[in-house]
């Protein structure tokens, strides 16, 4: 098994079936907050609302299923609401509704670092704790950020992967999610620096955006190959993008000629690893990320932690975690999936 060292995590978690609430009107709390109190009482039952970037995304289906399992293990109530597409301000109405219903905590993967900030701070004023995960807001808008892996670690593993596959020479491109995605942009900036410093013969010729939409990402892959006929590799640091790119490459004459790597889930990528389209890709366990976010939210609600650097809490079977700088908690290092190990994982 090829693995990049990381905090021990339970990779065998299967994706659970999640009931997706399609509107912001879903009741998020069953607590006993008095009407008009404007806050969440200490006696209220824990109720946590997950708001992913968009519904119907397999990555968030898995991460939020991990959150659901953790919230229920804590004796709380879980719900998931969110937009159908990952637009910058599409999450605002769901944040507002959850706050009005006095949710104990919101767990949000932000589509934009600023666009949802006012809504989140309004929720916090009402007593709702705010945890971001996967994609952060500016720090002033949340109590804690659960980081799936260090930006440097993610950037390096993807650059190392693609440069090794293309012989450390030639043209590559990046297929990202949305142009406003905080996490994607941070990783891409670090990839550019790594390429410039350590891979002088590799040229990044383009960065394109599939907006975490399967068909758009598929079309962007086709356009990349038409625009750059000498392209030797593609990095797609998004689960939707890398699967769509693999689907295109697998039926094109570029299969086996253009290398592809990025961040994906085993269930999405299994077919493309087995048919030789993709040699290796990377990810953390999204279910663990969702679970860690849920345990962090619970610790904030109970007052076990405040979010300051040095605070510590226990996250069930994941173990103990410490809050680092900028109110950030790190899950661990990424993991490499390939033909030798992919059948061991079912998410």
PDB file of C-alpha atoms in Angstrom, residues 3-266:
ATOM      1  CA  UNK A   3       0.483   5.878   1.715  1.00  0.00           C
ATOM      2  CA  UNK A   4       1.574   9.348   2.625  1.00  0.00           C
ATOM      3  CA  UNK A   5       2.007   9.453   6.412  1.00  0.00           C
ATOM      4  CA  UNK A   6      -1.012  10.981   8.143  1.00  0.00           C
ATOM      5  CA  UNK A   7      -2.956  10.904  11.375  1.00  0.00           C
ATOM      6  CA  UNK A   8      -4.490   7.460  11.732  1.00  0.00           C
ATOM      7  CA  UNK A   9      -8.052   7.591  10.479  1.00  0.00           C
ATOM      8  CA  UNK A  10     -10.799   5.134   9.813  1.00  0.00           C
ATOM      9  CA  UNK A  11     -10.704   4.864   6.009  1.00  0.00           C
ATOM     10  CA  UNK A  12     -13.219   2.053   5.909  1.00  0.00           C
ATOM     11  CA  UNK A  13     -16.159   4.351   6.580  1.00  0.00           C
ATOM     12  CA  UNK A  14     -18.799   3.783   3.933  1.00  0.00           C
ATOM     13  CA  UNK A  15     -20.791   6.704   2.582  1.00  0.00           C
ATOM     14  CA  UNK A  16     -24.059   6.792   4.508  1.00  0.00           C
ATOM     15  CA  UNK A  17     -27.402   7.712   2.994  1.00  0.00           C
ATOM     16  CA  UNK A  18     -28.091  11.343   3.769  1.00  0.00           C
ATOM     17  CA  UNK A  19     -31.520  12.926   3.541  1.00  0.00           C
ATOM     18  CA  UNK A  20     -30.905  16.178   1.721  1.00  0.00           C
ATOM     19  CA  UNK A  21     -33.124  19.079   2.718  1.00  0.00           C
ATOM     20  CA  UNK A  22     -33.620  21.081  -0.462  1.00  0.00           C
ATOM     21  CA  UNK A  23     -34.845  24.289   1.094  1.00  0.00           C
ATOM     22  CA  UNK A  24     -33.814  26.464   3.999  1.00  0.00           C
ATOM     23  CA  UNK A  25     -37.171  25.898   5.675  1.00  0.00           C
ATOM     24  CA  UNK A  26     -36.160  22.543   7.161  1.00  0.00           C
ATOM     25  CA  UNK A  27     -36.415  22.615  10.948  1.00  0.00           C
ATOM     26  CA  UNK A  28     -32.816  22.512  12.171  1.00  0.00           C
ATOM     27  CA  UNK A  29     -33.383  22.389  15.922  1.00  0.00           C
ATOM     28  CA  UNK A  30     -35.444  20.586  18.475  1.00  0.00           C
ATOM     29  CA  UNK A  31     -34.145  22.497  21.458  1.00  0.00           C
ATOM     30  CA  UNK A  32     -35.974  24.489  24.093  1.00  0.00           C
ATOM     31  CA  UNK A  33     -34.860  28.018  23.265  1.00  0.00           C
ATOM     32  CA  UNK A  34     -37.694  30.382  24.270  1.00  0.00           C
ATOM     33  CA  UNK A  35     -39.310  32.280  21.429  1.00  0.00           C
ATOM     34  CA  UNK A  36     -37.784  35.688  20.940  1.00  0.00           C
ATOM     35  CA  UNK A  37     -34.762  34.965  23.140  1.00  0.00           C
ATOM     36  CA  UNK A  38     -32.395  35.612  20.220  1.00  0.00           C
ATOM     37  CA  UNK A  39     -29.967  32.917  21.295  1.00  0.00           C
ATOM     38  CA  UNK A  40     -29.280  29.261  21.957  1.00  0.00           C
ATOM     39  CA  UNK A  41     -29.834  28.203  25.540  1.00  0.00           C
ATOM     40  CA  UNK A  42     -27.446  25.914  27.379  1.00  0.00           C
ATOM     41  CA  UNK A  43     -30.347  23.506  28.000  1.00  0.00           C
ATOM     42  CA  UNK A  44     -31.146  23.138  24.292  1.00  0.00           C
ATOM     43  CA  UNK A  45     -30.439  19.809  22.639  1.00  0.00           C
ATOM     44  CA  UNK A  46     -27.400  19.923  20.373  1.00  0.00           C
ATOM     45  CA  UNK A  47     -28.520  20.584  16.808  1.00  0.00           C
ATOM     46  CA  UNK A  48     -25.970  21.015  14.048  1.00  0.00           C
ATOM     47  CA  UNK A  49     -26.729  22.195  10.524  1.00  0.00           C
ATOM     48  CA  UNK A  50     -24.283  21.236   7.776  1.00  0.00           C
ATOM     49  CA  UNK A  51     -24.154  23.565   4.766  1.00  0.00           C
ATOM     50  CA  UNK A  52     -21.919  22.174   1.987  1.00  0.00           C
ATOM     51  CA  UNK A  53     -20.873  24.141  -1.073  1.00  0.00           C
ATOM     52  CA  UNK A  54     -23.639  22.426  -2.992  1.00  0.00           C
ATOM     53  CA  UNK A  55     -25.971  19.461  -2.634  1.00  0.00           C
ATOM     54  CA  UNK A  56     -25.570  16.322  -4.715  1.00  0.00           C
ATOM     55  CA  UNK A  57     -21.770  16.453  -4.619  1.00  0.00           C
ATOM     56  CA  UNK A  58     -20.387  12.964  -3.764  1.00  0.00           C
ATOM     57  CA  UNK A  59     -17.565  14.464  -1.723  1.00  0.00           C
ATOM     58  CA  UNK A  60     -19.974  16.366   0.520  1.00  0.00           C
ATOM     59  CA  UNK A  61     -22.371  13.425   0.632  1.00  0.00           C
ATOM     60  CA  UNK A  62     -19.532  11.515   2.292  1.00  0.00           C
ATOM     61  CA  UNK A  63     -18.222  14.300   4.543  1.00  0.00           C
ATOM     62  CA  UNK A  64     -21.670  15.213   5.767  1.00  0.00           C
ATOM     63  CA  UNK A  65     -22.518  11.564   6.384  1.00  0.00           C
ATOM     64  CA  UNK A  66     -19.523  11.483   8.722  1.00  0.00           C
ATOM     65  CA  UNK A  67     -20.879  14.582  10.428  1.00  0.00           C
ATOM     66  CA  UNK A  68     -24.311  13.026  10.774  1.00  0.00           C
ATOM     67  CA  UNK A  69     -22.891   9.919  12.411  1.00  0.00           C
ATOM     68  CA  UNK A  70     -20.878  12.019  14.887  1.00  0.00           C
ATOM     69  CA  UNK A  71     -23.751  14.353  15.779  1.00  0.00           C
ATOM     70  CA  UNK A  72     -26.060  11.400  16.427  1.00  0.00           C
ATOM     71  CA  UNK A  73     -23.361   9.698  18.532  1.00  0.00           C
ATOM     72  CA  UNK A  74     -23.293  12.883  20.609  1.00  0.00           C
ATOM     73  CA  UNK A  75     -27.067  12.656  21.105  1.00  0.00           C
ATOM     74  CA  UNK A  76     -27.782  15.638  18.905  1.00  0.00           C
ATOM     75  CA  UNK A  77     -29.892  16.431  15.859  1.00  0.00           C
ATOM     76  CA  UNK A  78     -28.291  16.698  12.429  1.00  0.00           C
ATOM     77  CA  UNK A  79     -29.571  18.348   9.262  1.00  0.00           C
ATOM     78  CA  UNK A  80     -28.087  19.302   5.905  1.00  0.00           C
ATOM     79  CA  UNK A  81     -29.254  22.146   3.679  1.00  0.00           C
ATOM     80  CA  UNK A  82     -27.609  24.092   0.885  1.00  0.00           C
ATOM     81  CA  UNK A  83     -27.725  25.397  -2.675  1.00  0.00           C
ATOM     82  CA  UNK A  84     -27.862  23.215  -5.765  1.00  0.00           C
ATOM     83  CA  UNK A  85     -24.870  25.018  -7.291  1.00  0.00           C
ATOM     84  CA  UNK A  86     -21.773  26.467  -5.666  1.00  0.00           C
ATOM     85  CA  UNK A  87     -22.382  30.182  -6.169  1.00  0.00           C
ATOM     86  CA  UNK A  88     -20.605  32.710  -3.907  1.00  0.00           C
ATOM     87  CA  UNK A  89     -23.713  33.936  -2.105  1.00  0.00           C
ATOM     88  CA  UNK A  90     -25.953  30.885  -2.598  1.00  0.00           C
ATOM     89  CA  UNK A  91     -25.478  29.748   1.010  1.00  0.00           C
ATOM     90  CA  UNK A  92     -26.719  32.950   2.668  1.00  0.00           C
ATOM     91  CA  UNK A  93     -30.429  32.065   2.833  1.00  0.00           C
ATOM     92  CA  UNK A  94     -29.642  28.719   4.470  1.00  0.00           C
ATOM     93  CA  UNK A  95     -27.402  30.348   7.068  1.00  0.00           C
ATOM     94  CA  UNK A  96     -30.109  32.876   7.886  1.00  0.00           C
ATOM     95  CA  UNK A  97     -32.826  30.232   8.227  1.00  0.00           C
ATOM     96  CA  UNK A  98     -30.708  28.017  10.487  1.00  0.00           C
ATOM     97  CA  UNK A  99     -29.850  30.990  12.689  1.00  0.00           C
ATOM     98  CA  UNK A 100     -33.497  31.985  12.946  1.00  0.00           C
ATOM     99  CA  UNK A 101     -34.276  28.435  14.066  1.00  0.00           C
ATOM    100  CA  UNK A 102     -31.575  28.756  16.762  1.00  0.00           C
ATOM    101  CA  UNK A 103     -29.264  26.030  15.548  1.00  0.00           C
ATOM    102  CA  UNK A 104     -26.569  25.220  18.102  1.00  0.00           C
ATOM    103  CA  UNK A 105     -23.907  25.261  15.406  1.00  0.00           C
ATOM    104  CA  UNK A 106     -23.385  25.656  11.690  1.00  0.00           C
ATOM    105  CA  UNK A 107     -20.770  23.617   9.840  1.00  0.00           C
ATOM    106  CA  UNK A 108     -20.096  25.330   6.515  1.00  0.00           C
ATOM    107  CA  UNK A 109     -17.854  24.758   3.501  1.00  0.00           C
ATOM    108  CA  UNK A 110     -17.660  28.294   2.146  1.00  0.00           C
ATOM    109  CA  UNK A 111     -18.141  29.074  -1.519  1.00  0.00           C
ATOM    110  CA  UNK A 112     -16.524  32.468  -0.958  1.00  0.00           C
ATOM    111  CA  UNK A 113     -14.358  33.796   1.915  1.00  0.00           C
ATOM    112  CA  UNK A 114     -16.347  37.026   2.279  1.00  0.00           C
ATOM    113  CA  UNK A 115     -19.775  36.748   0.624  1.00  0.00           C
ATOM    114  CA  UNK A 116     -21.355  34.791   3.501  1.00  0.00           C
ATOM    115  CA  UNK A 117     -19.496  36.644   6.253  1.00  0.00           C
ATOM    116  CA  UNK A 118     -22.251  39.017   7.359  1.00  0.00           C
ATOM    117  CA  UNK A 119     -24.789  36.193   7.569  1.00  0.00           C
ATOM    118  CA  UNK A 120     -22.405  34.063   9.634  1.00  0.00           C
ATOM    119  CA  UNK A 121     -21.638  36.886  12.051  1.00  0.00           C
ATOM    120  CA  UNK A 122     -25.353  37.577  12.469  1.00  0.00           C
ATOM    121  CA  UNK A 123     -25.812  33.905  13.378  1.00  0.00           C
ATOM    122  CA  UNK A 124     -22.965  34.121  15.875  1.00  0.00           C
ATOM    123  CA  UNK A 125     -24.525  37.173  17.513  1.00  0.00           C
ATOM    124  CA  UNK A 126     -27.617  35.049  18.120  1.00  0.00           C
ATOM    125  CA  UNK A 127     -25.558  32.392  19.917  1.00  0.00           C
ATOM    126  CA  UNK A 128     -24.928  29.943  17.086  1.00  0.00           C
ATOM    127  CA  UNK A 129     -21.385  28.603  16.842  1.00  0.00           C
ATOM    128  CA  UNK A 130     -19.820  28.612  13.375  1.00  0.00           C
ATOM    129  CA  UNK A 131     -17.352  25.979  12.198  1.00  0.00           C
ATOM    130  CA  UNK A 132     -16.004  26.083   8.664  1.00  0.00           C
ATOM    131  CA  UNK A 133     -14.526  22.984   7.055  1.00  0.00           C
ATOM    132  CA  UNK A 134     -12.978  22.082   3.712  1.00  0.00           C
ATOM    133  CA  UNK A 135     -13.103  25.717   2.456  1.00  0.00           C
ATOM    134  CA  UNK A 136     -12.662  28.580   4.900  1.00  0.00           C
ATOM    135  CA  UNK A 137     -14.021  32.084   5.280  1.00  0.00           C
ATOM    136  CA  UNK A 138     -11.999  34.998   6.570  1.00  0.00           C
ATOM    137  CA  UNK A 139     -11.255  34.233  10.225  1.00  0.00           C
ATOM    138  CA  UNK A 140     -13.463  37.062  11.501  1.00  0.00           C
ATOM    139  CA  UNK A 141     -16.571  35.221  10.336  1.00  0.00           C
ATOM    140  CA  UNK A 142     -16.209  31.892  12.182  1.00  0.00           C
ATOM    141  CA  UNK A 143     -15.197  30.339  15.490  1.00  0.00           C
ATOM    142  CA  UNK A 144     -13.071  27.513  14.106  1.00  0.00           C
ATOM    143  CA  UNK A 145     -11.814  26.119  10.792  1.00  0.00           C
ATOM    144  CA  UNK A 146     -11.346  22.357  10.313  1.00  0.00           C
ATOM    145  CA  UNK A 147      -8.605  21.995   7.732  1.00  0.00           C
ATOM    146  CA  UNK A 148      -8.537  18.701   5.854  1.00  0.00           C
ATOM    147  CA  UNK A 149      -4.764  18.850   5.354  1.00  0.00           C
ATOM    148  CA  UNK A 150      -2.128  21.551   5.268  1.00  0.00           C
ATOM    149  CA  UNK A 151      -2.212  23.603   2.053  1.00  0.00           C
ATOM    150  CA  UNK A 152       1.510  22.989   1.587  1.00  0.00           C
ATOM    151  CA  UNK A 153       1.076  19.241   1.935  1.00  0.00           C
ATOM    152  CA  UNK A 154      -1.762  19.078  -0.573  1.00  0.00           C
ATOM    153  CA  UNK A 155      -0.009  21.274  -3.118  1.00  0.00           C
ATOM    154  CA  UNK A 156       3.230  19.336  -2.848  1.00  0.00           C
ATOM    155  CA  UNK A 157       1.734  15.859  -3.156  1.00  0.00           C
ATOM    156  CA  UNK A 158      -0.173  16.799  -6.315  1.00  0.00           C
ATOM    157  CA  UNK A 159       2.809  18.535  -7.919  1.00  0.00           C
ATOM    158  CA  UNK A 160       5.104  15.650  -6.994  1.00  0.00           C
ATOM    159  CA  UNK A 161       2.577  13.187  -8.420  1.00  0.00           C
ATOM    160  CA  UNK A 162       2.125  14.842 -11.803  1.00  0.00           C
ATOM    161  CA  UNK A 163       5.792  15.735 -12.323  1.00  0.00           C
ATOM    162  CA  UNK A 164       6.845  12.158 -11.578  1.00  0.00           C
ATOM    163  CA  UNK A 165       4.339  10.805 -14.087  1.00  0.00           C
ATOM    164  CA  UNK A 166       5.471  13.125 -16.918  1.00  0.00           C
ATOM    165  CA  UNK A 167       9.180  12.722 -16.287  1.00  0.00           C
ATOM    166  CA  UNK A 168       9.514  16.175 -14.716  1.00  0.00           C
ATOM    167  CA  UNK A 169       9.314  17.886 -18.096  1.00  0.00           C
ATOM    168  CA  UNK A 170       6.558  19.313 -20.280  1.00  0.00           C
ATOM    169  CA  UNK A 171       3.314  21.294 -20.165  1.00  0.00           C
ATOM    170  CA  UNK A 172       0.634  20.853 -17.505  1.00  0.00           C
ATOM    171  CA  UNK A 173      -2.663  22.545 -16.668  1.00  0.00           C
ATOM    172  CA  UNK A 174      -4.908  22.824 -13.629  1.00  0.00           C
ATOM    173  CA  UNK A 175      -8.672  22.150 -13.675  1.00  0.00           C
ATOM    174  CA  UNK A 176     -10.033  23.801 -10.532  1.00  0.00           C
ATOM    175  CA  UNK A 177     -13.478  24.320  -8.995  1.00  0.00           C
ATOM    176  CA  UNK A 178     -14.770  27.914  -8.873  1.00  0.00           C
ATOM    177  CA  UNK A 179     -12.538  30.955  -9.246  1.00  0.00           C
ATOM    178  CA  UNK A 180     -13.614  32.094  -5.766  1.00  0.00           C
ATOM    179  CA  UNK A 181     -12.974  28.827  -3.873  1.00  0.00           C
ATOM    180  CA  UNK A 182     -10.653  29.736  -0.997  1.00  0.00           C
ATOM    181  CA  UNK A 183      -9.059  26.323  -0.625  1.00  0.00           C
ATOM    182  CA  UNK A 184      -8.503  25.790  -4.348  1.00  0.00           C
ATOM    183  CA  UNK A 185      -6.845  29.175  -4.806  1.00  0.00           C
ATOM    184  CA  UNK A 186      -4.518  28.652  -1.845  1.00  0.00           C
ATOM    185  CA  UNK A 187      -3.418  25.267  -3.200  1.00  0.00           C
ATOM    186  CA  UNK A 188      -2.908  26.608  -6.717  1.00  0.00           C
ATOM    187  CA  UNK A 189      -0.730  29.479  -5.492  1.00  0.00           C
ATOM    188  CA  UNK A 190       1.455  26.992  -3.621  1.00  0.00           C
ATOM    189  CA  UNK A 191       1.612  24.679  -6.654  1.00  0.00           C
ATOM    190  CA  UNK A 192       2.858  27.571  -8.789  1.00  0.00           C
ATOM    191  CA  UNK A 193       5.597  28.337  -6.265  1.00  0.00           C
ATOM    192  CA  UNK A 194       6.641  24.689  -6.030  1.00  0.00           C
ATOM    193  CA  UNK A 195       6.785  24.326  -9.804  1.00  0.00           C
ATOM    194  CA  UNK A 196       8.858  27.491 -10.182  1.00  0.00           C
ATOM    195  CA  UNK A 197      11.299  26.497  -7.440  1.00  0.00           C
ATOM    196  CA  UNK A 198      11.670  22.768  -7.972  1.00  0.00           C
ATOM    197  CA  UNK A 199      10.482  21.804 -11.453  1.00  0.00           C
ATOM    198  CA  UNK A 200      12.128  24.172 -13.924  1.00  0.00           C
ATOM    199  CA  UNK A 201      11.284  22.034 -16.950  1.00  0.00           C
ATOM    200  CA  UNK A 202       7.571  21.819 -16.188  1.00  0.00           C
ATOM    201  CA  UNK A 203       5.424  24.667 -17.515  1.00  0.00           C
ATOM    202  CA  UNK A 204       1.964  25.478 -16.152  1.00  0.00           C
ATOM    203  CA  UNK A 205       0.196  26.689 -19.291  1.00  0.00           C
ATOM    204  CA  UNK A 206      -3.381  27.177 -18.053  1.00  0.00           C
ATOM    205  CA  UNK A 207      -5.739  27.224 -15.060  1.00  0.00           C
ATOM    206  CA  UNK A 208      -9.411  26.657 -15.876  1.00  0.00           C
ATOM    207  CA  UNK A 209     -12.536  26.400 -13.723  1.00  0.00           C
ATOM    208  CA  UNK A 210     -15.237  23.745 -13.907  1.00  0.00           C
ATOM    209  CA  UNK A 211     -17.289  25.250 -11.041  1.00  0.00           C
ATOM    210  CA  UNK A 212     -17.583  21.812  -9.422  1.00  0.00           C
ATOM    211  CA  UNK A 213     -20.057  20.847 -12.129  1.00  0.00           C
ATOM    212  CA  UNK A 214     -19.520  17.529 -13.893  1.00  0.00           C
ATOM    213  CA  UNK A 215     -20.443  18.597 -17.412  1.00  0.00           C
ATOM    214  CA  UNK A 216     -18.642  21.934 -17.201  1.00  0.00           C
ATOM    215  CA  UNK A 217     -15.499  20.176 -15.939  1.00  0.00           C
ATOM    216  CA  UNK A 218     -15.808  17.571 -18.710  1.00  0.00           C
ATOM    217  CA  UNK A 219     -16.068  20.326 -21.331  1.00  0.00           C
ATOM    218  CA  UNK A 220     -13.163  22.274 -19.824  1.00  0.00           C
ATOM    219  CA  UNK A 221     -10.989  19.149 -20.066  1.00  0.00           C
ATOM    220  CA  UNK A 222     -11.836  18.794 -23.751  1.00  0.00           C
ATOM    221  CA  UNK A 223     -11.062  22.472 -24.327  1.00  0.00           C
ATOM    222  CA  UNK A 224      -7.721  22.211 -22.528  1.00  0.00           C
ATOM    223  CA  UNK A 225      -6.586  19.393 -24.792  1.00  0.00           C
ATOM    224  CA  UNK A 226      -7.679  21.264 -27.906  1.00  0.00           C
ATOM    225  CA  UNK A 227      -6.040  24.526 -26.826  1.00  0.00           C
ATOM    226  CA  UNK A 228      -2.808  22.877 -25.670  1.00  0.00           C
ATOM    227  CA  UNK A 229      -2.011  19.952 -28.016  1.00  0.00           C
ATOM    228  CA  UNK A 230       1.332  19.341 -26.269  1.00  0.00           C
ATOM    229  CA  UNK A 231      -0.221  19.011 -22.824  1.00  0.00           C
ATOM    230  CA  UNK A 232       1.325  16.162 -20.831  1.00  0.00           C
ATOM    231  CA  UNK A 233      -0.564  16.371 -17.547  1.00  0.00           C
ATOM    232  CA  UNK A 234      -3.543  17.775 -15.657  1.00  0.00           C
ATOM    233  CA  UNK A 235      -3.945  18.417 -11.938  1.00  0.00           C
ATOM    234  CA  UNK A 236      -7.530  18.702 -10.709  1.00  0.00           C
ATOM    235  CA  UNK A 237      -7.688  19.481  -6.967  1.00  0.00           C
ATOM    236  CA  UNK A 238     -11.445  18.902  -6.817  1.00  0.00           C
ATOM    237  CA  UNK A 239     -13.345  15.626  -6.624  1.00  0.00           C
ATOM    238  CA  UNK A 240     -15.892  16.635  -9.253  1.00  0.00           C
ATOM    239  CA  UNK A 241     -13.242  17.941 -11.630  1.00  0.00           C
ATOM    240  CA  UNK A 242     -10.846  15.010 -11.451  1.00  0.00           C
ATOM    241  CA  UNK A 243     -13.623  12.470 -12.083  1.00  0.00           C
ATOM    242  CA  UNK A 244     -14.987  14.456 -15.027  1.00  0.00           C
ATOM    243  CA  UNK A 245     -11.495  14.828 -16.501  1.00  0.00           C
ATOM    244  CA  UNK A 246     -10.896  11.089 -16.083  1.00  0.00           C
ATOM    245  CA  UNK A 247     -14.198  10.320 -17.791  1.00  0.00           C
ATOM    246  CA  UNK A 248     -13.191  12.439 -20.789  1.00  0.00           C
ATOM    247  CA  UNK A 249      -9.656  11.063 -21.021  1.00  0.00           C
ATOM    248  CA  UNK A 250     -10.803   7.450 -20.666  1.00  0.00           C
ATOM    249  CA  UNK A 251     -12.616   7.542 -24.029  1.00  0.00           C
ATOM    250  CA  UNK A 252     -10.259   9.863 -25.900  1.00  0.00           C
ATOM    251  CA  UNK A 253      -7.078   9.242 -27.864  1.00  0.00           C
ATOM    252  CA  UNK A 254      -5.239  11.037 -25.051  1.00  0.00           C
ATOM    253  CA  UNK A 255      -5.743   8.144 -22.634  1.00  0.00           C
ATOM    254  CA  UNK A 256      -2.328   6.997 -21.451  1.00  0.00           C
ATOM    255  CA  UNK A 257      -0.695  10.008 -23.110  1.00  0.00           C
ATOM    256  CA  UNK A 258      -1.928  12.775 -20.801  1.00  0.00           C
ATOM    257  CA  UNK A 259      -1.414  12.081 -17.099  1.00  0.00           C
ATOM    258  CA  UNK A 260      -4.096  13.068 -14.602  1.00  0.00           C
ATOM    259  CA  UNK A 261      -3.991  13.398 -10.852  1.00  0.00           C
ATOM    260  CA  UNK A 262      -5.725  15.422  -8.160  1.00  0.00           C
ATOM    261  CA  UNK A 263      -8.118  14.987  -5.286  1.00  0.00           C
ATOM    262  CA  UNK A 264     -10.792  12.312  -5.675  1.00  0.00           C
ATOM    263  CA  UNK A 265     -12.765   9.649  -3.870  1.00  0.00           C
ATOM    264  CA  UNK A 266     -12.162   5.926  -4.424  1.00  0.00           C
TER     265      UNK A 266
END
